[in-house]
mmCIF file of N, CA and C in Angstrom:
data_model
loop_
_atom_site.group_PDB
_atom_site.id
_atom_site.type_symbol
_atom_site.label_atom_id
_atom_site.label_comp_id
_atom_site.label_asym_id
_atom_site.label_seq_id
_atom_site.Cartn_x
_atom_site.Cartn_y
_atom_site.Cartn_z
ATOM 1 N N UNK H 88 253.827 105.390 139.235
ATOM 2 C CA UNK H 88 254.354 105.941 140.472
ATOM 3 C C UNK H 88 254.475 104.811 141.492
ATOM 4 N N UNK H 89 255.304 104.680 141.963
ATOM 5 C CA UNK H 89 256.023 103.657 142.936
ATOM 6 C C UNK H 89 255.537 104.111 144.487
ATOM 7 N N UNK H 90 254.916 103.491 145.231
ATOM 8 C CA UNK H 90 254.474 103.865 146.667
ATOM 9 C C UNK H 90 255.799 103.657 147.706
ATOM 10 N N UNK H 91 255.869 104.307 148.757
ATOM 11 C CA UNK H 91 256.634 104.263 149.452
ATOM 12 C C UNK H 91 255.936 103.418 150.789
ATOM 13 N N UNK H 92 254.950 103.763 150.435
ATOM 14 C CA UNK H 92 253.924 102.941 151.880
ATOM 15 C C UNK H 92 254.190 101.254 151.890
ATOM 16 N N UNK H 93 254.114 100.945 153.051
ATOM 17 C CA UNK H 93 253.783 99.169 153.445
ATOM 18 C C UNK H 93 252.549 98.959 152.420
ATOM 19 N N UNK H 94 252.250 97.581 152.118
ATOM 20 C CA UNK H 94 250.846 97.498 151.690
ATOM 21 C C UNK H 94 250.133 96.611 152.577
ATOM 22 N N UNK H 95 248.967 96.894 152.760
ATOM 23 C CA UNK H 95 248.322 95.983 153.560
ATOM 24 C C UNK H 95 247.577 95.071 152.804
ATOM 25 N N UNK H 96 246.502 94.719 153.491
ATOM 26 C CA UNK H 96 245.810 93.125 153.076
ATOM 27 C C UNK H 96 244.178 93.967 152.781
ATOM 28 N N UNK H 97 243.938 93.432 151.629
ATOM 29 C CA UNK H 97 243.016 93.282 150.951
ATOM 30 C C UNK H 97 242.038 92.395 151.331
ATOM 31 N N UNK H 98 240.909 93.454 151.421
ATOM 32 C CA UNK H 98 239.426 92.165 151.537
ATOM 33 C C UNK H 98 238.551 92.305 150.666
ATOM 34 N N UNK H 99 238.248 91.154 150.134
ATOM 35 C CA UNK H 99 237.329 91.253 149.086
ATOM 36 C C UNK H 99 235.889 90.843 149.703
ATOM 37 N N UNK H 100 235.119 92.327 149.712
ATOM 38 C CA UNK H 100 233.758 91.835 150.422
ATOM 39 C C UNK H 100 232.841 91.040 149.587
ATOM 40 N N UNK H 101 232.248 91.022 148.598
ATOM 41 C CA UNK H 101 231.420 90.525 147.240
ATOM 42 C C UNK H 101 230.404 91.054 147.742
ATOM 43 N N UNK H 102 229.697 92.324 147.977
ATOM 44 C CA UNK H 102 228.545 92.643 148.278
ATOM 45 C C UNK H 102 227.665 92.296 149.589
ATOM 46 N N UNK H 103 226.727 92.909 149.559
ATOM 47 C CA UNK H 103 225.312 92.537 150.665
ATOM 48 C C UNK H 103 226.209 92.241 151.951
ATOM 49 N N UNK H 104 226.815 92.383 152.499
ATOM 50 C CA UNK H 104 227.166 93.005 153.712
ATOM 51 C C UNK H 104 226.276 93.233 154.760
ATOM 52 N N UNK H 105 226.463 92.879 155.941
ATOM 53 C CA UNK H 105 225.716 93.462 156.801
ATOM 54 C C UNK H 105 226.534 94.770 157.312
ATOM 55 N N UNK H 106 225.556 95.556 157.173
ATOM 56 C CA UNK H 106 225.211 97.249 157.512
ATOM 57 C C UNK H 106 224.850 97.267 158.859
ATOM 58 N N UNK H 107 223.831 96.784 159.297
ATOM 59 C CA UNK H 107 222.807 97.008 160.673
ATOM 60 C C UNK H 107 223.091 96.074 161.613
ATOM 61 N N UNK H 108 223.146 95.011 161.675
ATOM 62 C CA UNK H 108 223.655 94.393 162.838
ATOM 63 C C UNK H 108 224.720 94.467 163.358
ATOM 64 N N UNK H 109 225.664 93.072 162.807
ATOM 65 C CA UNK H 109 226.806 92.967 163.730
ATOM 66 C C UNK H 109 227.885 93.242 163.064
ATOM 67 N N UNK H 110 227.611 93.492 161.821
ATOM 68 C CA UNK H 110 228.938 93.983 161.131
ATOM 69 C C UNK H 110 230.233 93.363 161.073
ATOM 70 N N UNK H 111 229.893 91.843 160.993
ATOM 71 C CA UNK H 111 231.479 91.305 161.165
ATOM 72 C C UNK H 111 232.373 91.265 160.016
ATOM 73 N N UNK H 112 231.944 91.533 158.548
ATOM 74 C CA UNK H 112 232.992 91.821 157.778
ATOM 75 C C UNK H 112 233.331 93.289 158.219
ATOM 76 N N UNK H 113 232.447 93.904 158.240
ATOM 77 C CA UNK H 113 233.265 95.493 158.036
ATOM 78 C C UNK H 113 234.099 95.940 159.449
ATOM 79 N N UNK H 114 233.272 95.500 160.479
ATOM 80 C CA UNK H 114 234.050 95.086 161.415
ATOM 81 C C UNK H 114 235.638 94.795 161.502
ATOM 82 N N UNK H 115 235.540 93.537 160.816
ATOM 83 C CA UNK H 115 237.378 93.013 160.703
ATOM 84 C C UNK H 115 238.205 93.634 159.610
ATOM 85 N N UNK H 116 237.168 94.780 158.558
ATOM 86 C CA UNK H 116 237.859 95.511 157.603
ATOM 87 C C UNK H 116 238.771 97.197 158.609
ATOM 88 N N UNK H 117 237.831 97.280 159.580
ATOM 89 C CA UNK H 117 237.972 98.252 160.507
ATOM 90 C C UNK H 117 239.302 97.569 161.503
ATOM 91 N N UNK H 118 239.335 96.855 162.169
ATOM 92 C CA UNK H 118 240.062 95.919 162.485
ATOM 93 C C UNK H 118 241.259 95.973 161.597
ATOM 94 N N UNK H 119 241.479 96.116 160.386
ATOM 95 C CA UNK H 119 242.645 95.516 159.313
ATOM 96 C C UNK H 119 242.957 97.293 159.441
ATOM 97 N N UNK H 120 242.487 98.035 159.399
ATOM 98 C CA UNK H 120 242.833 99.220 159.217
ATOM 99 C C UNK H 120 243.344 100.239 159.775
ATOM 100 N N UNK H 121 243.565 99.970 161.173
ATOM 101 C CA UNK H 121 243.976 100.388 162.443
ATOM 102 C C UNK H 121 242.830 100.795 163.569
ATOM 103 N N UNK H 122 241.514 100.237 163.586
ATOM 104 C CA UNK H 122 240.491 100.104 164.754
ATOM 105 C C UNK H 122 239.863 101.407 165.186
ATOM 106 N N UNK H 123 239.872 101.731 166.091
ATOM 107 C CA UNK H 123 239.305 103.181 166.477
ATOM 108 C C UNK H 123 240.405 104.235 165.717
ATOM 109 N N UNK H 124 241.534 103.951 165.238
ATOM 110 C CA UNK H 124 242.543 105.129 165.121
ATOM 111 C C UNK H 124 242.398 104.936 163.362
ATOM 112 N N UNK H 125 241.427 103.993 162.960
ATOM 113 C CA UNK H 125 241.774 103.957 161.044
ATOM 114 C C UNK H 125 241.502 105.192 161.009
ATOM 115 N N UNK H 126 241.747 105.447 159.413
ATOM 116 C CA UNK H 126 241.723 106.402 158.972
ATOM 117 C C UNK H 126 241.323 106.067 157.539
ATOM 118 N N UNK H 127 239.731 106.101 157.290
ATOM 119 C CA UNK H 127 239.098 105.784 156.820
ATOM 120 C C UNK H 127 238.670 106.376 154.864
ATOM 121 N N UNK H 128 239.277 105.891 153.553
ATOM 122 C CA UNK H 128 238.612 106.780 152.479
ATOM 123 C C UNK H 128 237.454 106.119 151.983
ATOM 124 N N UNK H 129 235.963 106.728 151.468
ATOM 125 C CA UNK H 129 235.110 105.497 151.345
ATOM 126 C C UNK H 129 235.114 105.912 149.936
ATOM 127 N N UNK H 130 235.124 105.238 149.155
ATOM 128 C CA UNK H 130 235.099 105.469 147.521
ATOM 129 C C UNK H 130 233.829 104.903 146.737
ATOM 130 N N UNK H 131 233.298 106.036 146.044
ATOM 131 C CA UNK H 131 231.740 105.876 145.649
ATOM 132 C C UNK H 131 232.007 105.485 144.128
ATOM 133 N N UNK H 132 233.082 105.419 143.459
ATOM 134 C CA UNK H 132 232.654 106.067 142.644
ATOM 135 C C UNK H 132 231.921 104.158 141.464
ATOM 136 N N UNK H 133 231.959 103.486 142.317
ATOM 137 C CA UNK H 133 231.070 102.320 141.718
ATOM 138 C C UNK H 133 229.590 101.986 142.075
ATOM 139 N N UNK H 134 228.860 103.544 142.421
ATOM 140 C CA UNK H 134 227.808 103.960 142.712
ATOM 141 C C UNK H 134 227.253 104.340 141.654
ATOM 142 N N UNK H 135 225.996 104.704 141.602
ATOM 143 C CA UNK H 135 224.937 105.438 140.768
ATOM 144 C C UNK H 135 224.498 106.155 141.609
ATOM 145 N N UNK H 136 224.538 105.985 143.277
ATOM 146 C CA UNK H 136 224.282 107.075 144.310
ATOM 147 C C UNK H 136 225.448 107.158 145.335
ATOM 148 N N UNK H 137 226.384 108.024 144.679
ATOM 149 C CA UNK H 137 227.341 108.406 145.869
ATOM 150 C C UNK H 137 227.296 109.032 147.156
ATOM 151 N N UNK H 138 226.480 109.953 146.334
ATOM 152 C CA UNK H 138 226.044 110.856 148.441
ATOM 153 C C UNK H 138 225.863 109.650 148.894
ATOM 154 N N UNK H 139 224.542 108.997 149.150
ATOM 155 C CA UNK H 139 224.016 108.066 149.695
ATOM 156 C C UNK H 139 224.953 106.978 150.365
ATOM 157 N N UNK H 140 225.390 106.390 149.366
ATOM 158 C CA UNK H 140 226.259 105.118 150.017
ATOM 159 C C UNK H 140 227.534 105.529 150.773
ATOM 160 N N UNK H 141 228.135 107.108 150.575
ATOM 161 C CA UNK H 141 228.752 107.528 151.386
ATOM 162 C C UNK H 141 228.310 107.459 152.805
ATOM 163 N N UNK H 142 227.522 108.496 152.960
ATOM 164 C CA UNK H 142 226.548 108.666 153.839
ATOM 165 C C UNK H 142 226.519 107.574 154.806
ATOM 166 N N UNK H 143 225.788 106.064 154.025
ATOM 167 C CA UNK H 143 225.353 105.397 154.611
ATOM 168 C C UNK H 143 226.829 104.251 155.599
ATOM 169 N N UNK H 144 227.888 104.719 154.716
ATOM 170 C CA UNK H 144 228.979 103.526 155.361
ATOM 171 C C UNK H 144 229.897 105.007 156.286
ATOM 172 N N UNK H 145 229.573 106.348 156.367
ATOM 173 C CA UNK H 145 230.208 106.977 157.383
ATOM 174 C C UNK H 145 229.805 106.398 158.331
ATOM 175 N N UNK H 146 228.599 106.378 158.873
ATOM 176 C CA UNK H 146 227.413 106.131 159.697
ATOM 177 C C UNK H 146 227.375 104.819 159.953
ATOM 178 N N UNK H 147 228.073 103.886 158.990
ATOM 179 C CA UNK H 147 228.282 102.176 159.393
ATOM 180 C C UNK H 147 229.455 102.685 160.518
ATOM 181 N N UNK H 148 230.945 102.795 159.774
ATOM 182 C CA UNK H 148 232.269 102.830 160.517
ATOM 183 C C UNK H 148 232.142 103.465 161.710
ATOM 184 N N UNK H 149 231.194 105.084 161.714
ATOM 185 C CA UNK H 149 231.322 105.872 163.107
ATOM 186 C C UNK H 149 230.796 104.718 163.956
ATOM 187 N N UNK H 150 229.805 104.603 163.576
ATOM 188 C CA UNK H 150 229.086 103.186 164.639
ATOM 189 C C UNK H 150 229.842 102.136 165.032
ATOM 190 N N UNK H 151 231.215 101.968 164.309
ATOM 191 C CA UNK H 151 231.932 100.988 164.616
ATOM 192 C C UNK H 151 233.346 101.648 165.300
ATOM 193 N N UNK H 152 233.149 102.639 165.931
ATOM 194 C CA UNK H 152 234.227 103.758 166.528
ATOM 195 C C UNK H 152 234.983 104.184 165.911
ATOM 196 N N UNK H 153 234.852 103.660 164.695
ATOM 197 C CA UNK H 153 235.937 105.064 163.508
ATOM 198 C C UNK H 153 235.929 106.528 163.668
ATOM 199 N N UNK H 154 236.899 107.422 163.832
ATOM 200 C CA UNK H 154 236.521 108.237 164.375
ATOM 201 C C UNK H 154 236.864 109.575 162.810
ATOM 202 N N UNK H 155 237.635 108.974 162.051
ATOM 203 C CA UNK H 155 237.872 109.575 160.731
ATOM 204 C C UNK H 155 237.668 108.948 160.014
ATOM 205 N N UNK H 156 236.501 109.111 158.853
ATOM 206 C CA UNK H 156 235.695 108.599 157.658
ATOM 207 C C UNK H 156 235.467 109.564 156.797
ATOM 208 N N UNK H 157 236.081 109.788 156.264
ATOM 209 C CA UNK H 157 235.973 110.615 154.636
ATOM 210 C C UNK H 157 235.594 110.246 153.545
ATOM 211 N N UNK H 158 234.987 110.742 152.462
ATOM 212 C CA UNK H 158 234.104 109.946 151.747
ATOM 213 C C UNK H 158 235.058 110.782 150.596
ATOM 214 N N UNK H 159 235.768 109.773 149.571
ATOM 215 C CA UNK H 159 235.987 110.331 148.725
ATOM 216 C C UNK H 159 234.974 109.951 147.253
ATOM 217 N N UNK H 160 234.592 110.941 146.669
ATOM 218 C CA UNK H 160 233.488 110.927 145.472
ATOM 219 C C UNK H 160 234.345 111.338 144.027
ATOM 220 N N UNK H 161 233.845 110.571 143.239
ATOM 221 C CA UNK H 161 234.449 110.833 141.959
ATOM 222 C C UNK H 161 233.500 111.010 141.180
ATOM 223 N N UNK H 162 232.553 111.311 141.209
ATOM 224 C CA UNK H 162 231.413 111.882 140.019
ATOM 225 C C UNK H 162 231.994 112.153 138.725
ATOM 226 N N UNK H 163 232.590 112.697 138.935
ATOM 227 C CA UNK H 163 233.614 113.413 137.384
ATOM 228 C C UNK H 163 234.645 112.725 137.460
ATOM 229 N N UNK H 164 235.459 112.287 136.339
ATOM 230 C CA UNK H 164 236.721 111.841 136.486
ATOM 231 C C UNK H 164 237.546 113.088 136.768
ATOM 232 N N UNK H 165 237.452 113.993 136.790
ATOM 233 C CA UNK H 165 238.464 115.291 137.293
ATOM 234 C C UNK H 165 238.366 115.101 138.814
ATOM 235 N N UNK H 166 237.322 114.825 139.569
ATOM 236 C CA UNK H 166 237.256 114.183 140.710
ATOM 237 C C UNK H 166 238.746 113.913 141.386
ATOM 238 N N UNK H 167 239.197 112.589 140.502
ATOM 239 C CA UNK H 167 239.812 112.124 140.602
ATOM 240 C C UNK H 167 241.519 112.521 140.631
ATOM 241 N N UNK H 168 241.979 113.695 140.248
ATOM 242 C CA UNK H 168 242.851 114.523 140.112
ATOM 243 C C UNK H 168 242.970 115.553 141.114
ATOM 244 N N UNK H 169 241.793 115.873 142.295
ATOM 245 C CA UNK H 169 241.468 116.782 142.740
ATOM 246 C C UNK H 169 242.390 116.817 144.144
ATOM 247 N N UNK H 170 243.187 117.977 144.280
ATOM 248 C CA UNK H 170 244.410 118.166 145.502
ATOM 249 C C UNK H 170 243.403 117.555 146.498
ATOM 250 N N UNK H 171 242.553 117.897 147.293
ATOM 251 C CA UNK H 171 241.738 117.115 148.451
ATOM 252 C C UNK H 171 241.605 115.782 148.440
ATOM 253 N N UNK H 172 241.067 115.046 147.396
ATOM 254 C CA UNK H 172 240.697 113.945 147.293
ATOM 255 C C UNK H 172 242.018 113.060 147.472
ATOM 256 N N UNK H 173 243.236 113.595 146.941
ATOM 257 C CA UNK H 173 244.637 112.608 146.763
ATOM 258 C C UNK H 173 244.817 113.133 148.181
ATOM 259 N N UNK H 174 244.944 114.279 149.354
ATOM 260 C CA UNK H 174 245.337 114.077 149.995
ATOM 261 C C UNK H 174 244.598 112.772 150.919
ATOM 262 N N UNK H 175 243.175 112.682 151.128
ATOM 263 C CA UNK H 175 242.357 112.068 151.162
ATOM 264 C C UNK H 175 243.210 110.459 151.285
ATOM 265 N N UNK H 176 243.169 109.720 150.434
ATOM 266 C CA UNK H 176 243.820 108.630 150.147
ATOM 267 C C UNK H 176 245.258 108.530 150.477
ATOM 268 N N UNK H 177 246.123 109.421 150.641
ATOM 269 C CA UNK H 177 247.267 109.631 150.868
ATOM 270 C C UNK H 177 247.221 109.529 152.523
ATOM 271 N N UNK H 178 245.905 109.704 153.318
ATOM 272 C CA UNK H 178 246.411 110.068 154.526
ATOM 273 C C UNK H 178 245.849 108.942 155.068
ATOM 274 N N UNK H 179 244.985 108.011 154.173
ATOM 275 C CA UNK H 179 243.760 107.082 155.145
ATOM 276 C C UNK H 179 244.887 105.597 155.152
ATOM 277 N N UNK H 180 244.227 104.845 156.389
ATOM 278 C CA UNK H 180 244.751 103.356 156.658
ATOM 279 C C UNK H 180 244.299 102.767 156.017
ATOM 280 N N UNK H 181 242.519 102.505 155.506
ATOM 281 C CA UNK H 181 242.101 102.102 154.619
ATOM 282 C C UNK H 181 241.174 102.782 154.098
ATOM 283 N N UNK H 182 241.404 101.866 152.628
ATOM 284 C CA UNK H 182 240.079 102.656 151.569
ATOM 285 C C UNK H 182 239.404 101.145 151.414
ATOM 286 N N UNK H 183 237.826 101.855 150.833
ATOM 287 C CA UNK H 183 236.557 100.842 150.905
ATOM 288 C C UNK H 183 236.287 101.491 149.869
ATOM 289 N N UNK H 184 235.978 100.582 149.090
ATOM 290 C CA UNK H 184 234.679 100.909 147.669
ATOM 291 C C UNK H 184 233.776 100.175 148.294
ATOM 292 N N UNK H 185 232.505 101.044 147.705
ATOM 293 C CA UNK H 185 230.978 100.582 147.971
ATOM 294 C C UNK H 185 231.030 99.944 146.592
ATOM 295 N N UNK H 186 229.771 99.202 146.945
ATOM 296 C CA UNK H 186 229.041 98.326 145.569
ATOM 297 C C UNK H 186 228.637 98.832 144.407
ATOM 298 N N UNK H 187 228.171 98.305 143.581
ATOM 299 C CA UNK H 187 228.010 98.789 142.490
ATOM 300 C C UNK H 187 228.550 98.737 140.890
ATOM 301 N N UNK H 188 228.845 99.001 140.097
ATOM 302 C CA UNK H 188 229.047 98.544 139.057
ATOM 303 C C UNK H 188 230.875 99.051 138.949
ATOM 304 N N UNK H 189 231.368 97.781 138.978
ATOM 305 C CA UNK H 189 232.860 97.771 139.207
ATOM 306 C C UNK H 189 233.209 98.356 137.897
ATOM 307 N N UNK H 190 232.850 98.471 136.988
ATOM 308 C CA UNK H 190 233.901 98.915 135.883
ATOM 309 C C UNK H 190 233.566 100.785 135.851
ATOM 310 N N UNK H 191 232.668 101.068 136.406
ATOM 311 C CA UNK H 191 232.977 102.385 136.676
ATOM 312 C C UNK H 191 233.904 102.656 137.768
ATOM 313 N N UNK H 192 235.027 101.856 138.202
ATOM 314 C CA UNK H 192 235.830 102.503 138.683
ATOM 315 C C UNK H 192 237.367 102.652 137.898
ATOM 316 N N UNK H 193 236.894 101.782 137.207
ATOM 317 C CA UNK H 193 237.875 102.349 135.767
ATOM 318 C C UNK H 193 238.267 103.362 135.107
ATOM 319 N N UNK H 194 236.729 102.862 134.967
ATOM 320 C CA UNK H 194 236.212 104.636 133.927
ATOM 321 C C UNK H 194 236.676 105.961 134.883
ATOM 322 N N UNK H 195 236.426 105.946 136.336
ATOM 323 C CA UNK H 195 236.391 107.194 136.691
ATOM 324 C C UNK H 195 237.850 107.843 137.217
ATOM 325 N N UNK H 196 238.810 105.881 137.602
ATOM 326 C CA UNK H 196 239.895 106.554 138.115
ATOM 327 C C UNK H 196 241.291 106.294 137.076
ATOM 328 N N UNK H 197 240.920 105.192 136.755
ATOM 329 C CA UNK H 197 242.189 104.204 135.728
ATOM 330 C C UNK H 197 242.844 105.931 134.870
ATOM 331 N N UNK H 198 244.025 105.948 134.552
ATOM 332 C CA UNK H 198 244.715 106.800 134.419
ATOM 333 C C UNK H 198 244.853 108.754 135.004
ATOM 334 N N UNK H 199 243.957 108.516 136.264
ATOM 335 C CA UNK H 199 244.358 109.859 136.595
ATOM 336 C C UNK H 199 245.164 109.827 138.385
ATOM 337 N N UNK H 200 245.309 110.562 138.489
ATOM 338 C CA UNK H 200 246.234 111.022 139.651
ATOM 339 C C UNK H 200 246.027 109.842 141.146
ATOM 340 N N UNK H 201 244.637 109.799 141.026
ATOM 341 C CA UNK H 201 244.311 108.741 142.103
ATOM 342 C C UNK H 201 244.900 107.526 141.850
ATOM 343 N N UNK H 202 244.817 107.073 140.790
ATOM 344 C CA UNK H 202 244.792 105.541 140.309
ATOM 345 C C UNK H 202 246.393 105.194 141.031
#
């Protein structure tokens, strides 16, 4: 499927991030995404704890005046097919994967509706 959208710029965080202080990567990821007006998808699914790391980067971005942060979760690869979740991604400025073991995002999204 062919996007109709602009693409934007990619940041590659490599982990350990600051969370609690000053936040200057996620900061300038917020920044890349349209600032107080992003429109935020956070993608777990390279978690072993999705609530959690959801949770924990709503609560980063709100803190960083994001004012829409949606956490999209793929637990199941049907997840990934799910009408909410695509609108989800369909509507955000940027998406963020949390850490964690990158090839489960293969596994959970590589050939379904999200991907």
């Amino acid at each position: 499927m062919e996007s109709t959208k602009e693409r934007g710029q990619l940041i590659i965080i490599g982990g350990a991030e600051d969370k609690e202080g000053d936040c200057q990567i996620l900061r300038e990821f917020v920044r890349c995404a349209g600032g107080t007006k992003a429109k935020i998808a956070v993608l777990t699914a390279a978690t072993s704890e999705p609530r959690s790391a959801g949770e924990t980067y709503t609560r980063v971005f709100e803190r960083l005046g994001v004012e829409d942060v949606r956490v999209l979760d793929t637990i199941h690869r049907e997840d990934a097919d799910d009408p909410e979740n695509l609108k989800i991604i369909e509507e955000a400025t940027g998406a963020f994967f949390t850490g964690g073991d990158q090839a489960l995002i293969i596994e959970h999204i590589k050939g379904t509706q999200l991907y």
